[in-house]
Amino acid sequence: MPIFYDTHAHLDYPDFAAELPQVIERAQFAGIARIISIGTDLESSARAIQLSQQFECVYAVVGWHPNEALAAPDDLRPALRELAKNSKVVAIGETGLDYFRLPSHKEGGTLEQDEVFKRKQAQIFEQQLEVAAECGLNCVVHQRSAFADTLAMMRAFAGKVRGQFHCFADDARAAQQVLSMGSLVSFTGILTFKNGQNIREALAATPLGQFMLETDCPFLAPVPYRGQRCEPAYVKEIADVAAQVKGCTLEELSAATSRTAHDFFPKLK
Ligand SMILES: [Zn+2]
């Protein structure tokens, strides 16, 4: 059976609390041999590490999500450095920039608040890139409606830190810009959606060896589970569509995406 990895899961979310051992068992049964659980703040990062200690196939990424930026300490680095020492921490994140939900989009929010929010996002993004560079790790990057600014921040660390532009949902040209910087993209269940044609085109333009697969569970369940809670086992459905788009066999896709993951996450065993 071809083996795949779920390179972006939120196993610490309450959605899984009632049946985590079963969720992991179903993933293994489906051939999903590694699951990387992603932190969104320090507590969630610590929980990801704890899960990686509990389950051999689980690895952790530690960091602070841009949407939660305002709650972050002014200096995130000391705590992150500590967490990153753990042998199962394979990257820093998820970090990045998200201008999709700004304070001014809500009743009573101001443009001034937008600026404060964006500044804090950039500040903690830069801190996470710094820690990644120090530790010889790469970053799991979340960007939404902030592509140019995200690329600019990554460019400052070119040659030191690469990014996994996770849940890639932009077009082929954008994918090309990410790849030309030495960073990678990864694809979720939206690859399988009827309206995901532009994302399938982005994948078609991305060579084997420069992308990975992920669920972003509990979100974004692929067809035929769309709308339900997503879980790591569903990487299989994403892989089926990815192989069709790439015109390769599942075995070839398995070999390429696994190799890419081990290269990008050096501590992954
Ligand atoms: Zn995520």
Coordinates of C-alpha atoms and ligand atoms in Angstrom, one line a residue:
M1 CA 0.0 0.0 0.0
P2 CA 1.4 3.4 -0.9
I3 CA 2.3 5.5 2.2
F4 CA 1.4 9.1 2.6
Y5 CA 2.0 11.7 5.3
D6 CA -0.5 14.3 6.8
T7 CA 1.9 17.2 7.0
H8 CA -0.6 19.6 8.6
A9 CA -3.1 18.4 11.2
H10 CA -4.5 20.0 14.4
L11 CA -4.8 16.9 16.5
D12 CA -4.9 18.9 19.7
Y13 CA -8.3 20.5 18.7
P14 CA -11.2 19.5 20.9
D15 CA -12.8 17.9 17.8
F16 CA -10.6 14.9 18.3
A17 CA -10.5 14.7 22.1
A18 CA -13.1 11.9 22.4
E19 CA -11.4 9.4 20.1
L20 CA -7.9 10.3 19.2
P21 CA -6.5 6.7 19.4
Q22 CA -9.2 5.7 16.9
V23 CA -8.5 8.7 14.6
I24 CA -4.8 7.7 14.5
E25 CA -5.6 4.0 14.0
R26 CA -7.8 4.9 11.0
A27 CA -5.0 7.0 9.6
Q28 CA -2.5 4.1 9.9
F29 CA -5.0 1.7 8.4
A30 CA -5.4 4.1 5.4
G31 CA -1.6 4.2 4.9
I32 CA -1.0 7.6 6.5
A33 CA 2.2 6.8 8.2
R34 CA 3.2 10.2 9.8
I35 CA 1.0 12.9 11.1
I36 CA 2.4 16.4 11.9
S37 CA 0.3 18.2 14.5
I38 CA 0.6 22.0 14.3
G39 CA 0.6 24.4 17.1
T40 CA -1.3 27.7 17.0
D41 CA -0.1 29.2 20.2
L42 CA 2.3 28.1 23.0
E43 CA -0.3 26.0 24.8
S44 CA -1.4 24.3 21.6
S45 CA 2.3 23.7 20.7
A46 CA 2.9 22.1 24.0
R47 CA -0.1 19.9 23.5
A48 CA 1.2 18.9 20.0
I49 CA 4.5 17.9 21.6
Q50 CA 2.6 15.9 24.2
L51 CA 0.7 14.0 21.5
S52 CA 4.0 13.3 19.7
Q53 CA 5.3 11.6 22.9
Q54 CA 2.1 9.6 23.2
F55 CA 1.9 8.4 19.6
E56 CA 5.0 7.3 17.7
C57 CA 3.7 8.4 14.3
V58 CA 2.9 11.9 15.5
Y59 CA 5.3 14.8 15.2
A60 CA 4.9 18.4 16.3
V61 CA 5.4 21.9 14.9
V62 CA 5.5 24.7 17.4
G63 CA 4.6 28.3 16.9
W64 CA 1.9 31.0 16.9
H65 CA -0.8 31.6 14.3
P66 CA -1.2 35.1 12.8
N67 CA -4.9 35.2 13.6
E68 CA -4.0 34.9 17.3
A69 CA -1.2 37.5 17.1
L70 CA -2.6 40.0 19.5
A71 CA -2.6 37.5 22.4
A72 CA 1.1 36.6 21.8
P73 CA 3.8 37.8 24.2
D74 CA 6.0 40.6 22.9
D75 CA 8.9 38.2 22.7
L76 CA 7.9 34.7 21.7
R77 CA 11.4 33.5 21.1
P78 CA 12.6 32.2 24.5
A79 CA 9.6 29.9 24.9
L80 CA 9.8 28.7 21.3
R81 CA 13.5 27.9 21.5
E82 CA 12.7 25.8 24.6
L83 CA 9.9 23.9 22.8
A84 CA 11.9 23.5 19.6
K85 CA 14.6 21.5 21.5
N86 CA 12.3 18.5 21.6
S87 CA 13.4 15.7 19.3
K88 CA 9.9 15.4 17.7
V89 CA 9.6 19.1 16.9
V90 CA 10.1 19.2 13.1
A91 CA 9.4 22.9 12.2
I92 CA 8.3 26.3 13.5
G93 CA 4.7 27.5 12.9
E94 CA 2.1 27.8 11.9
T95 CA 3.1 31.4 11.3
G96 CA 2.7 34.0 8.6
L97 CA 0.3 36.8 7.8
D98 CA -3.5 36.9 7.5
Y99 CA -5.3 40.0 6.3
F100 CA -8.5 38.2 5.5
R101 CA -10.1 38.9 8.9
L102 CA -9.1 42.4 10.0
P103 CA -10.7 44.4 12.8
S104 CA -12.1 47.0 10.4
H105 CA -14.1 44.2 8.7
K106 CA -16.2 44.1 11.9
E107 CA -18.6 46.6 13.3
G108 CA -16.8 49.4 15.1
G109 CA -13.3 48.2 14.0
T110 CA -10.9 50.9 12.8
L111 CA -8.1 51.1 10.2
E112 CA -5.8 52.0 13.0
Q113 CA -6.6 48.6 14.7
D114 CA -5.8 46.9 11.4
E115 CA -2.4 48.4 11.5
V116 CA -1.7 47.3 15.1
F117 CA -2.9 43.8 14.2
K118 CA -0.7 43.6 11.1
R119 CA 2.3 45.0 12.9
K120 CA 2.0 42.3 15.6
Q121 CA 1.5 39.6 13.0
A122 CA 4.7 40.7 11.3
Q123 CA 6.6 41.0 14.6
I124 CA 5.8 37.4 15.7
F125 CA 6.3 36.1 12.1
E126 CA 9.8 37.5 12.1
Q127 CA 10.6 36.1 15.6
Q128 CA 9.5 32.7 14.4
L129 CA 11.7 32.9 11.3
E130 CA 14.6 33.9 13.5
V131 CA 14.1 30.9 15.9
A132 CA 13.7 28.6 12.8
A133 CA 17.0 29.9 11.4
E134 CA 18.8 29.5 14.7
C135 CA 17.5 25.9 15.1
G136 CA 18.1 24.8 11.5
L137 CA 14.4 24.3 11.0
N138 CA 11.9 25.4 8.4
C139 CA 8.6 27.2 8.9
V140 CA 5.0 26.2 8.2
V141 CA 3.5 29.3 6.7
H142 CA -0.1 30.4 6.8
Q143 CA -1.0 33.3 4.5
R144 CA -4.3 34.6 3.5
S145 CA -4.9 37.8 1.5
A146 CA -1.3 38.8 2.3
F147 CA 0.8 37.0 -0.4
A148 CA 3.1 39.8 -1.3
D149 CA 4.0 40.8 2.3
T150 CA 4.5 37.1 3.2
L151 CA 6.9 36.6 0.3
A152 CA 8.8 39.7 1.2
M153 CA 9.3 38.5 4.8
M154 CA 10.4 35.1 3.7
R155 CA 12.8 36.6 1.2
A156 CA 14.7 38.2 4.0
F157 CA 15.5 34.7 5.3
A158 CA 16.2 33.1 1.9
G159 CA 19.0 30.6 2.1
K160 CA 18.3 30.1 5.9
V161 CA 14.7 29.2 6.3
R162 CA 12.3 27.6 3.8
G163 CA 8.5 27.8 4.0
Q164 CA 5.8 25.3 3.5
F165 CA 3.0 27.5 2.1
H166 CA 0.3 25.3 3.7
C167 CA -3.2 25.0 2.4
F168 CA -2.1 26.4 -0.9
A169 CA -5.1 28.0 -2.6
D170 CA -3.6 30.5 -5.1
D171 CA -2.9 30.1 -8.8
A172 CA 0.0 28.5 -10.7
R173 CA 1.8 31.8 -11.0
A174 CA 1.8 32.3 -7.3
A175 CA 3.0 28.7 -6.8
Q176 CA 5.9 29.5 -9.2
Q177 CA 6.9 32.5 -7.0
V178 CA 6.9 30.4 -3.9
L179 CA 9.0 27.6 -5.5
S180 CA 11.5 30.1 -7.1
M181 CA 12.3 31.2 -3.5
G182 CA 13.2 27.6 -2.5
S183 CA 10.0 27.3 -0.5
L184 CA 7.3 24.6 -1.0
V185 CA 3.5 24.4 -1.3
S186 CA 1.2 21.8 0.2
F187 CA -2.3 20.9 -0.8
T188 CA -5.4 20.1 1.3
G189 CA -8.9 18.6 0.5
I190 CA -9.8 21.7 -1.5
L191 CA -7.9 20.1 -4.3
T192 CA -10.9 17.7 -4.6
F193 CA -13.6 20.4 -4.5
K194 CA -15.6 20.9 -7.7
N195 CA -14.7 24.6 -7.6
G196 CA -11.0 23.8 -7.0
Q197 CA -9.9 24.0 -10.6
N198 CA -7.4 26.8 -10.1
I199 CA -5.8 24.9 -7.3
R200 CA -5.6 21.7 -9.5
E201 CA -3.9 23.9 -12.1
A202 CA -1.4 25.2 -9.5
L203 CA -0.6 21.5 -8.6
A204 CA -0.3 20.6 -12.3
A205 CA 2.4 23.4 -12.6
T206 CA 4.2 22.2 -9.5
P207 CA 6.9 19.5 -10.1
L208 CA 6.9 16.3 -8.0
G209 CA 9.4 16.9 -5.2
Q210 CA 8.2 20.5 -4.6
F211 CA 4.9 19.9 -2.9
M212 CA 3.4 17.9 0.0
L213 CA 0.0 16.8 1.1
E214 CA -2.0 17.7 4.2
T215 CA -5.5 17.7 5.6
D216 CA -5.5 20.9 7.8
C217 CA -8.0 18.7 9.8
P218 CA -10.4 19.2 11.5
F219 CA -11.1 21.6 8.6
L220 CA -11.5 21.1 4.8
A221 CA -12.5 17.5 4.5
P222 CA -12.1 16.3 0.9
V223 CA -14.8 15.0 -1.3
P224 CA -16.7 12.7 -0.5
Y225 CA -16.5 13.9 3.1
R226 CA -16.9 17.6 2.3
G227 CA -18.6 19.5 5.1
Q228 CA -17.9 16.8 7.8
R229 CA -15.1 16.8 10.3
C230 CA -11.8 16.1 8.5
E231 CA -9.2 13.6 9.8
P232 CA -5.7 12.4 8.8
A233 CA -7.0 9.2 7.1
Y234 CA -8.5 11.4 4.4
V235 CA -5.1 12.2 2.9
K236 CA -5.8 9.2 0.9
E237 CA -8.7 10.9 -1.0
I238 CA -6.4 13.9 -1.5
A239 CA -3.6 11.7 -2.9
D240 CA -6.0 10.0 -5.3
V241 CA -6.9 13.4 -6.9
A242 CA -3.3 14.6 -6.8
A243 CA -2.1 11.5 -8.6
Q244 CA -4.7 12.1 -11.3
V245 CA -3.7 15.7 -11.7
K246 CA 0.0 14.8 -11.9
G247 CA -0.6 11.9 -14.2
C248 CA 1.5 9.6 -12.0
T249 CA 0.9 6.5 -10.0
L250 CA 0.1 6.5 -6.3
E251 CA 3.5 4.8 -5.8
E252 CA 5.3 7.6 -7.5
L253 CA 3.4 10.2 -5.6
S254 CA 4.0 8.4 -2.4
A255 CA 7.8 8.3 -3.0
A256 CA 8.0 11.9 -4.1
T257 CA 5.9 13.4 -1.3
S258 CA 7.6 11.4 1.4
R259 CA 11.0 12.3 0.2
T260 CA 10.0 16.0 0.1
A261 CA 8.7 15.8 3.6
H262 CA 11.9 14.2 5.0
D263 CA 14.0 16.9 3.2
F264 CA 11.8 19.7 4.5
F265 CA 11.4 18.4 8.0
P266 CA 15.0 17.2 8.8
K267 CA 14.0 15.8 12.2
L268 CA 11.2 13.6 10.8
K269 CA 12.0 9.9 11.2
Ligands
ZN1 ZN -3.5 25.0 10.3

